[in-house]
Amino acid sequence: MAKTQLNVRVDEDTARAARERALARGMSVNRYIEELVKQDTGEVGHTFVEAAADFMKQYESVFAEEFGTDREGTREGRR
């Protein structure tokens, strides 16, 4: 995706907080702000659901072995 530059003016306390939070999360301030906006617009929830679906696909056989293959969520013999 193409990137667009935004210039935002904030007070020094807000800038310091953004730098500290980004550092604590191991990301750049740009990435931190981008994640906040995505979270606010609901994209993070969508991304989470996609990641969860990928995880389930990847480990489907492990779950099937542990819990059975019943798609309704009930374990075999526990109806």
PDB file as gemmi writes it, atoms N, CA and C in Angstrom:
CRYST1    1.000    1.000    1.000  90.00  90.00  90.00 P 1                      
ATOM      1  N   MET A   1       0.850  -1.167   0.000  1.00  0.00           N  
ATOM      2  CA  MET A   1       0.000   0.000   0.000  1.00  0.00           C  
ATOM      3  C   MET A   1       0.897   1.231   0.000  1.00  0.00           C  
ATOM      4  N   ALA A   2       0.542   2.204  -0.788  1.00  0.00           N  
ATOM      5  CA  ALA A   2       1.303   3.452  -0.854  1.00  0.00           C  
ATOM      6  C   ALA A   2       1.156   4.208   0.456  1.00  0.00           C  
ATOM      7  N   LYS A   3       2.196   4.907   0.824  1.00  0.00           N  
ATOM      8  CA  LYS A   3       2.188   5.678   2.065  1.00  0.00           C  
ATOM      9  C   LYS A   3       2.042   7.153   1.752  1.00  0.00           C  
ATOM     10  N   THR A   4       1.344   7.853   2.614  1.00  0.00           N  
ATOM     11  CA  THR A   4       1.164   9.292   2.508  1.00  0.00           C  
ATOM     12  C   THR A   4       1.694   9.924   3.778  1.00  0.00           C  
ATOM     13  N   GLN A   5       2.393  11.005   3.636  1.00  0.00           N  
ATOM     14  CA  GLN A   5       2.951  11.683   4.801  1.00  0.00           C  
ATOM     15  C   GLN A   5       1.933  12.633   5.395  1.00  0.00           C  
ATOM     16  N   LEU A   6       1.789  12.595   6.719  1.00  0.00           N  
ATOM     17  CA  LEU A   6       0.956  13.522   7.465  1.00  0.00           C  
ATOM     18  C   LEU A   6       1.854  14.289   8.424  1.00  0.00           C  
ATOM     19  N   ASN A   7       1.609  15.536   8.569  1.00  0.00           N  
ATOM     20  CA  ASN A   7       2.306  16.329   9.575  1.00  0.00           C  
ATOM     21  C   ASN A   7       1.275  16.754  10.606  1.00  0.00           C  
ATOM     22  N   VAL A   8       1.519  16.380  11.840  1.00  0.00           N  
ATOM     23  CA  VAL A   8       0.569  16.647  12.904  1.00  0.00           C  
ATOM     24  C   VAL A   8       1.274  17.404  14.013  1.00  0.00           C  
ATOM     25  N   ARG A   9       0.653  18.454  14.486  1.00  0.00           N  
ATOM     26  CA  ARG A   9       1.217  19.217  15.593  1.00  0.00           C  
ATOM     27  C   ARG A   9       0.514  18.811  16.878  1.00  0.00           C  
ATOM     28  N   VAL A  10       1.318  18.449  17.880  1.00  0.00           N  
ATOM     29  CA  VAL A  10       0.797  18.095  19.200  1.00  0.00           C  
ATOM     30  C   VAL A  10       1.662  18.771  20.247  1.00  0.00           C  
ATOM     31  N   ASP A  11       1.142  18.879  21.462  1.00  0.00           N  
ATOM     32  CA  ASP A  11       1.953  19.479  22.513  1.00  0.00           C  
ATOM     33  C   ASP A  11       3.074  18.514  22.914  1.00  0.00           C  
ATOM     34  N   GLU A  12       4.047  19.025  23.616  1.00  0.00           N  
ATOM     35  CA  GLU A  12       5.243  18.248  23.950  1.00  0.00           C  
ATOM     36  C   GLU A  12       4.912  17.021  24.796  1.00  0.00           C  
ATOM     37  N   ASP A  13       3.958  17.151  25.718  1.00  0.00           N  
ATOM     38  CA  ASP A  13       3.582  15.995  26.541  1.00  0.00           C  
ATOM     39  C   ASP A  13       3.000  14.871  25.696  1.00  0.00           C  
ATOM     40  N   THR A  14       2.180  15.228  24.726  1.00  0.00           N  
ATOM     41  CA  THR A  14       1.595  14.222  23.835  1.00  0.00           C  
ATOM     42  C   THR A  14       2.675  13.578  22.978  1.00  0.00           C  
ATOM     43  N   ALA A  15       3.597  14.370  22.471  1.00  0.00           N  
ATOM     44  CA  ALA A  15       4.701  13.843  21.667  1.00  0.00           C  
ATOM     45  C   ALA A  15       5.555  12.893  22.499  1.00  0.00           C  
ATOM     46  N   ARG A  16       5.848  13.291  23.724  1.00  0.00           N  
ATOM     47  CA  ARG A  16       6.666  12.453  24.606  1.00  0.00           C  
ATOM     48  C   ARG A  16       5.937  11.135  24.891  1.00  0.00           C  
ATOM     49  N   ALA A  17       4.648  11.223  25.181  1.00  0.00           N  
ATOM     50  CA  ALA A  17       3.864  10.016  25.447  1.00  0.00           C  
ATOM     51  C   ALA A  17       3.858   9.088  24.231  1.00  0.00           C  
ATOM     52  N   ALA A  18       3.698   9.642  23.054  1.00  0.00           N  
ATOM     53  CA  ALA A  18       3.690   8.831  21.824  1.00  0.00           C  
ATOM     54  C   ALA A  18       5.036   8.139  21.637  1.00  0.00           C  
ATOM     55  N   ARG A  19       6.122   8.868  21.848  1.00  0.00           N  
ATOM     56  CA  ARG A  19       7.461   8.265  21.718  1.00  0.00           C  
ATOM     57  C   ARG A  19       7.660   7.143  22.735  1.00  0.00           C  
ATOM     58  N   GLU A  20       7.248   7.390  23.979  1.00  0.00           N  
ATOM     59  CA  GLU A  20       7.424   6.389  25.032  1.00  0.00           C  
ATOM     60  C   GLU A  20       6.592   5.141  24.762  1.00  0.00           C  
ATOM     61  N   ARG A  21       5.348   5.337  24.358  1.00  0.00           N  
ATOM     62  CA  ARG A  21       4.467   4.191  24.078  1.00  0.00           C  
ATOM     63  C   ARG A  21       4.976   3.384  22.881  1.00  0.00           C  
ATOM     64  N   ALA A  22       5.420   4.087  21.861  1.00  0.00           N  
ATOM     65  CA  ALA A  22       5.954   3.397  20.683  1.00  0.00           C  
ATOM     66  C   ALA A  22       7.193   2.595  21.060  1.00  0.00           C  
ATOM     67  N   LEU A  23       8.089   3.196  21.819  1.00  0.00           N  
ATOM     68  CA  LEU A  23       9.310   2.520  22.245  1.00  0.00           C  
ATOM     69  C   LEU A  23       8.969   1.289  23.081  1.00  0.00           C  
ATOM     70  N   ALA A  24       8.023   1.435  24.003  1.00  0.00           N  
ATOM     71  CA  ALA A  24       7.624   0.310  24.850  1.00  0.00           C  
ATOM     72  C   ALA A  24       7.059  -0.849  24.036  1.00  0.00           C  
ATOM     73  N   ARG A  25       6.446  -0.532  22.904  1.00  0.00           N  
ATOM     74  CA  ARG A  25       5.867  -1.565  22.043  1.00  0.00           C  
ATOM     75  C   ARG A  25       6.845  -2.035  20.962  1.00  0.00           C  
ATOM     76  N   GLY A  26       8.023  -1.437  20.941  1.00  0.00           N  
ATOM     77  CA  GLY A  26       9.031  -1.850  19.969  1.00  0.00           C  
ATOM     78  C   GLY A  26       8.711  -1.440  18.548  1.00  0.00           C  
ATOM     79  N   MET A  27       8.085  -0.272  18.395  1.00  0.00           N  
ATOM     80  CA  MET A  27       7.734   0.176  17.053  1.00  0.00           C  
ATOM     81  C   MET A  27       8.040   1.658  16.911  1.00  0.00           C  
ATOM     82  N   SER A  28       8.031   2.123  15.692  1.00  0.00           N  
ATOM     83  CA  SER A  28       8.254   3.541  15.432  1.00  0.00           C  
ATOM     84  C   SER A  28       7.021   4.344  15.835  1.00  0.00           C  
ATOM     85  N   VAL A  29       7.214   5.638  16.031  1.00  0.00           N  
ATOM     86  CA  VAL A  29       6.086   6.513  16.335  1.00  0.00           C  
ATOM     87  C   VAL A  29       5.102   6.489  15.169  1.00  0.00           C  
ATOM     88  N   ASN A  30       5.619   6.489  13.947  1.00  0.00           N  
ATOM     89  CA  ASN A  30       4.735   6.425  12.775  1.00  0.00           C  
ATOM     90  C   ASN A  30       3.838   5.190  12.845  1.00  0.00           C  
ATOM     91  N   ARG A  31       4.443   4.049  13.118  1.00  0.00           N  
ATOM     92  CA  ARG A  31       3.685   2.797  13.176  1.00  0.00           C  
ATOM     93  C   ARG A  31       2.677   2.838  14.335  1.00  0.00           C  
ATOM     94  N   TYR A  32       3.114   3.371  15.466  1.00  0.00           N  
ATOM     95  CA  TYR A  32       2.237   3.476  16.625  1.00  0.00           C  
ATOM     96  C   TYR A  32       0.990   4.298  16.303  1.00  0.00           C  
ATOM     97  N   ILE A  33       1.192   5.461  15.691  1.00  0.00           N  
ATOM     98  CA  ILE A  33       0.060   6.314  15.329  1.00  0.00           C  
ATOM     99  C   ILE A  33      -0.824   5.612  14.298  1.00  0.00           C  
ATOM    100  N   GLU A  34      -0.200   4.963  13.335  1.00  0.00           N  
ATOM    101  CA  GLU A  34      -0.965   4.235  12.320  1.00  0.00           C  
ATOM    102  C   GLU A  34      -1.835   3.154  12.973  1.00  0.00           C  
ATOM    103  N   GLU A  35      -1.272   2.423  13.933  1.00  0.00           N  
ATOM    104  CA  GLU A  35      -2.029   1.386  14.623  1.00  0.00           C  
ATOM    105  C   GLU A  35      -3.192   1.979  15.422  1.00  0.00           C  
ATOM    106  N   LEU A  36      -2.973   3.124  16.054  1.00  0.00           N  
ATOM    107  CA  LEU A  36      -4.051   3.772  16.799  1.00  0.00           C  
ATOM    108  C   LEU A  36      -5.211   4.154  15.881  1.00  0.00           C  
ATOM    109  N   VAL A  37      -4.879   4.685  14.715  1.00  0.00           N  
ATOM    110  CA  VAL A  37      -5.927   5.083  13.768  1.00  0.00           C  
ATOM    111  C   VAL A  37      -6.661   3.848  13.256  1.00  0.00           C  
ATOM    112  N   LYS A  38      -5.918   2.793  12.936  1.00  0.00           N  
ATOM    113  CA  LYS A  38      -6.558   1.560  12.463  1.00  0.00           C  
ATOM    114  C   LYS A  38      -7.466   0.983  13.536  1.00  0.00           C  
ATOM    115  N   GLN A  39      -7.010   1.012  14.780  1.00  0.00           N  
ATOM    116  CA  GLN A  39      -7.825   0.515  15.879  1.00  0.00           C  
ATOM    117  C   GLN A  39      -9.108   1.340  15.995  1.00  0.00           C  
ATOM    118  N   ASP A  40      -8.967   2.622  15.872  1.00  0.00           N  
ATOM    119  CA  ASP A  40     -10.121   3.507  15.986  1.00  0.00           C  
ATOM    120  C   ASP A  40     -11.119   3.297  14.847  1.00  0.00           C  
ATOM    121  N   THR A  41     -10.633   2.921  13.696  1.00  0.00           N  
ATOM    122  CA  THR A  41     -11.519   2.720  12.550  1.00  0.00           C  
ATOM    123  C   THR A  41     -11.958   1.269  12.393  1.00  0.00           C  
ATOM    124  N   GLY A  42     -11.556   0.403  13.310  1.00  0.00           N  
ATOM    125  CA  GLY A  42     -12.018  -0.973  13.311  1.00  0.00           C  
ATOM    126  C   GLY A  42     -11.193  -1.940  12.502  1.00  0.00           C  
ATOM    127  N   GLU A  43     -10.131  -1.484  11.872  1.00  0.00           N  
ATOM    128  CA  GLU A  43      -9.330  -2.391  11.058  1.00  0.00           C  
ATOM    129  C   GLU A  43      -8.579  -3.413  11.896  1.00  0.00           C  
ATOM    130  N   VAL A  44      -8.233  -3.047  13.120  1.00  0.00           N  
ATOM    131  CA  VAL A  44      -7.503  -3.974  13.972  1.00  0.00           C  
ATOM    132  C   VAL A  44      -8.356  -5.204  14.264  1.00  0.00           C  
ATOM    133  N   GLY A  45      -9.644  -4.986  14.529  1.00  0.00           N  
ATOM    134  CA  GLY A  45     -10.534  -6.114  14.774  1.00  0.00           C  
ATOM    135  C   GLY A  45     -10.592  -7.046  13.578  1.00  0.00           C  
ATOM    136  N   HIS A  46     -10.654  -6.468  12.400  1.00  0.00           N  
ATOM    137  CA  HIS A  46     -10.673  -7.270  11.177  1.00  0.00           C  
ATOM    138  C   HIS A  46      -9.359  -8.034  11.031  1.00  0.00           C  
ATOM    139  N   THR A  47      -8.252  -7.368  11.288  1.00  0.00           N  
ATOM    140  CA  THR A  47      -6.937  -8.004  11.201  1.00  0.00           C  
ATOM    141  C   THR A  47      -6.829  -9.148  12.202  1.00  0.00           C  
ATOM    142  N   PHE A  48      -7.352  -8.923  13.420  1.00  0.00           N  
ATOM    143  CA  PHE A  48      -7.330  -9.976  14.437  1.00  0.00           C  
ATOM    144  C   PHE A  48      -8.109 -11.202  13.964  1.00  0.00           C  
ATOM    145  N   VAL A  49      -9.282 -10.988  13.412  1.00  0.00           N  
ATOM    146  CA  VAL A  49     -10.114 -12.101  12.956  1.00  0.00           C  
ATOM    147  C   VAL A  49      -9.393 -12.866  11.846  1.00  0.00           C  
ATOM    148  N   GLU A  50      -8.763 -12.166  10.929  1.00  0.00           N  
ATOM    149  CA  GLU A  50      -8.005 -12.826   9.859  1.00  0.00           C  
ATOM    150  C   GLU A  50      -6.858 -13.648  10.435  1.00  0.00           C  
ATOM    151  N   ALA A  51      -6.142 -13.080  11.403  1.00  0.00           N  
ATOM    152  CA  ALA A  51      -5.025 -13.794  12.023  1.00  0.00           C  
ATOM    153  C   ALA A  51      -5.525 -15.023  12.771  1.00  0.00           C  
ATOM    154  N   ALA A  52      -6.650 -14.896  13.458  1.00  0.00           N  
ATOM    155  CA  ALA A  52      -7.223 -16.037  14.175  1.00  0.00           C  
ATOM    156  C   ALA A  52      -7.640 -17.129  13.201  1.00  0.00           C  
ATOM    157  N   ALA A  53      -8.226 -16.744  12.083  1.00  0.00           N  
ATOM    158  CA  ALA A  53      -8.637 -17.727  11.070  1.00  0.00           C  
ATOM    159  C   ALA A  53      -7.418 -18.443  10.494  1.00  0.00           C  
ATOM    160  N   ASP A  54      -6.355 -17.696  10.229  1.00  0.00           N  
ATOM    161  CA  ASP A  54      -5.116 -18.309   9.738  1.00  0.00           C  
ATOM    162  C   ASP A  54      -4.546 -19.279  10.759  1.00  0.00           C  
ATOM    163  N   PHE A  55      -4.576 -18.893  12.023  1.00  0.00           N  
ATOM    164  CA  PHE A  55      -4.091 -19.752  13.103  1.00  0.00           C  
ATOM    165  C   PHE A  55      -4.890 -21.050  13.144  1.00  0.00           C  
ATOM    166  N   MET A  56      -6.202 -20.930  13.060  1.00  0.00           N  
ATOM    167  CA  MET A  56      -7.048 -22.119  13.110  1.00  0.00           C  
ATOM    168  C   MET A  56      -6.782 -23.042  11.924  1.00  0.00           C  
ATOM    169  N   LYS A  57      -6.587 -22.466  10.750  1.00  0.00           N  
ATOM    170  CA  LYS A  57      -6.264 -23.288   9.581  1.00  0.00           C  
ATOM    171  C   LYS A  57      -4.952 -24.025   9.797  1.00  0.00           C  
ATOM    172  N   GLN A  58      -3.983 -23.309  10.342  1.00  0.00           N  
ATOM    173  CA  GLN A  58      -2.652 -23.874  10.546  1.00  0.00           C  
ATOM    174  C   GLN A  58      -2.679 -25.013  11.560  1.00  0.00           C  
ATOM    175  N   TYR A  59      -3.493 -24.895  12.596  1.00  0.00           N  
ATOM    176  CA  TYR A  59      -3.508 -25.878  13.677  1.00  0.00           C  
ATOM    177  C   TYR A  59      -4.791 -26.705  13.723  1.00  0.00           C  
ATOM    178  N   GLU A  60      -5.521 -26.730  12.613  1.00  0.00           N  
ATOM    179  CA  GLU A  60      -6.787 -27.457  12.565  1.00  0.00           C  
ATOM    180  C   GLU A  60      -6.618 -28.922  12.944  1.00  0.00           C  
ATOM    181  N   SER A  61      -5.575 -29.559  12.457  1.00  0.00           N  
ATOM    182  CA  SER A  61      -5.382 -30.985  12.756  1.00  0.00           C  
ATOM    183  C   SER A  61      -5.090 -31.205  14.234  1.00  0.00           C  
ATOM    184  N   VAL A  62      -4.390 -30.305  14.865  1.00  0.00           N  
ATOM    185  CA  VAL A  62      -4.102 -30.422  16.297  1.00  0.00           C  
ATOM    186  C   VAL A  62      -5.398 -30.316  17.096  1.00  0.00           C  
ATOM    187  N   PHE A  63      -6.238 -29.345  16.745  1.00  0.00           N  
ATOM    188  CA  PHE A  63      -7.518 -29.185  17.432  1.00  0.00           C  
ATOM    189  C   PHE A  63      -8.418 -30.391  17.187  1.00  0.00           C  
ATOM    190  N   ALA A  64      -8.436 -30.895  15.956  1.00  0.00           N  
ATOM    191  CA  ALA A  64      -9.266 -32.058  15.634  1.00  0.00           C  
ATOM    192  C   ALA A  64      -8.814 -33.266  16.443  1.00  0.00           C  
ATOM    193  N   GLU A  65      -7.519 -33.454  16.562  1.00  0.00           N  
ATOM    194  CA  GLU A  65      -6.997 -34.575  17.339  1.00  0.00           C  
ATOM    195  C   GLU A  65      -7.367 -34.442  18.821  1.00  0.00           C  
ATOM    196  N   GLU A  66      -7.266 -33.255  19.346  1.00  0.00           N  
ATOM    197  CA  GLU A  66      -7.546 -33.023  20.767  1.00  0.00           C  
ATOM    198  C   GLU A  66      -9.038 -33.018  21.087  1.00  0.00           C  
ATOM    199  N   PHE A  67      -9.841 -32.389  20.232  1.00  0.00           N  
ATOM    200  CA  PHE A  67     -11.243 -32.166  20.552  1.00  0.00           C  
ATOM    201  C   PHE A  67     -12.221 -32.893  19.638  1.00  0.00           C  
ATOM    202  N   GLY A  68     -11.732 -33.618  18.683  1.00  0.00           N  
ATOM    203  CA  GLY A  68     -12.614 -34.293  17.738  1.00  0.00           C  
ATOM    204  C   GLY A  68     -12.908 -33.386  16.553  1.00  0.00           C  
ATOM    205  N   THR A  69     -13.587 -33.919  15.566  1.00  0.00           N  
ATOM    206  CA  THR A  69     -13.841 -33.159  14.343  1.00  0.00           C  
ATOM    207  C   THR A  69     -15.258 -32.632  14.260  1.00  0.00           C  
ATOM    208  N   ASP A  70     -16.027 -32.753  15.320  1.00  0.00           N  
ATOM    209  CA  ASP A  70     -17.401 -32.259  15.349  1.00  0.00           C  
ATOM    210  C   ASP A  70     -17.396 -30.745  15.177  1.00  0.00           C  
ATOM    211  N   ARG A  71     -17.953 -30.236  14.118  1.00  0.00           N  
ATOM    212  CA  ARG A  71     -17.926 -28.802  13.798  1.00  0.00           C  
ATOM    213  C   ARG A  71     -18.867 -27.980  14.674  1.00  0.00           C  
ATOM    214  N   GLU A  72     -19.754 -28.627  15.423  1.00  0.00           N  
ATOM    215  CA  GLU A  72     -20.684 -27.891  16.268  1.00  0.00           C  
ATOM    216  C   GLU A  72     -20.053 -27.513  17.598  1.00  0.00           C  
ATOM    217  N   GLY A  73     -18.818 -27.909  17.826  1.00  0.00           N  
ATOM    218  CA  GLY A  73     -18.136 -27.521  19.037  1.00  0.00           C  
ATOM    219  C   GLY A  73     -18.325 -28.475  20.199  1.00  0.00           C  
ATOM    220  N   THR A  74     -19.034 -29.589  19.979  1.00  0.00           N  
ATOM    221  CA  THR A  74     -19.188 -30.547  21.048  1.00  0.00           C  
ATOM    222  C   THR A  74     -18.250 -31.718  20.809  1.00  0.00           C  
ATOM    223  N   ARG A  75     -17.674 -32.200  21.857  1.00  0.00           N  
ATOM    224  CA  ARG A  75     -16.741 -33.317  21.772  1.00  0.00           C  
ATOM    225  C   ARG A  75     -17.521 -34.598  21.535  1.00  0.00           C  
ATOM    226  N   GLU A  76     -16.925 -35.512  20.788  1.00  0.00           N  
ATOM    227  CA  GLU A  76     -17.569 -36.766  20.465  1.00  0.00           C  
ATOM    228  C   GLU A  76     -18.011 -37.458  21.754  1.00  0.00           C  
ATOM    229  N   GLY A  77     -19.267 -37.890  21.802  1.00  0.00           N  
ATOM    230  CA  GLY A  77     -19.779 -38.588  22.961  1.00  0.00           C  
ATOM    231  C   GLY A  77     -20.302 -37.664  24.056  1.00  0.00           C  
ATOM    232  N   ARG A  78     -20.248 -36.346  23.878  1.00  0.00           N  
ATOM    233  CA  ARG A  78     -20.686 -35.407  24.917  1.00  0.00           C  
ATOM    234  C   ARG A  78     -21.941 -34.664  24.502  1.00  0.00           C  
ATOM    235  N   ARG A  79     -22.741 -35.199  23.662  1.00  0.00           N  
ATOM    236  CA  ARG A  79     -23.930 -34.516  23.181  1.00  0.00           C  
ATOM    237  C   ARG A  79     -24.958 -34.544  24.200  1.00  0.00           C  
TER     238      ARG A  79                                                      
END                                                                             
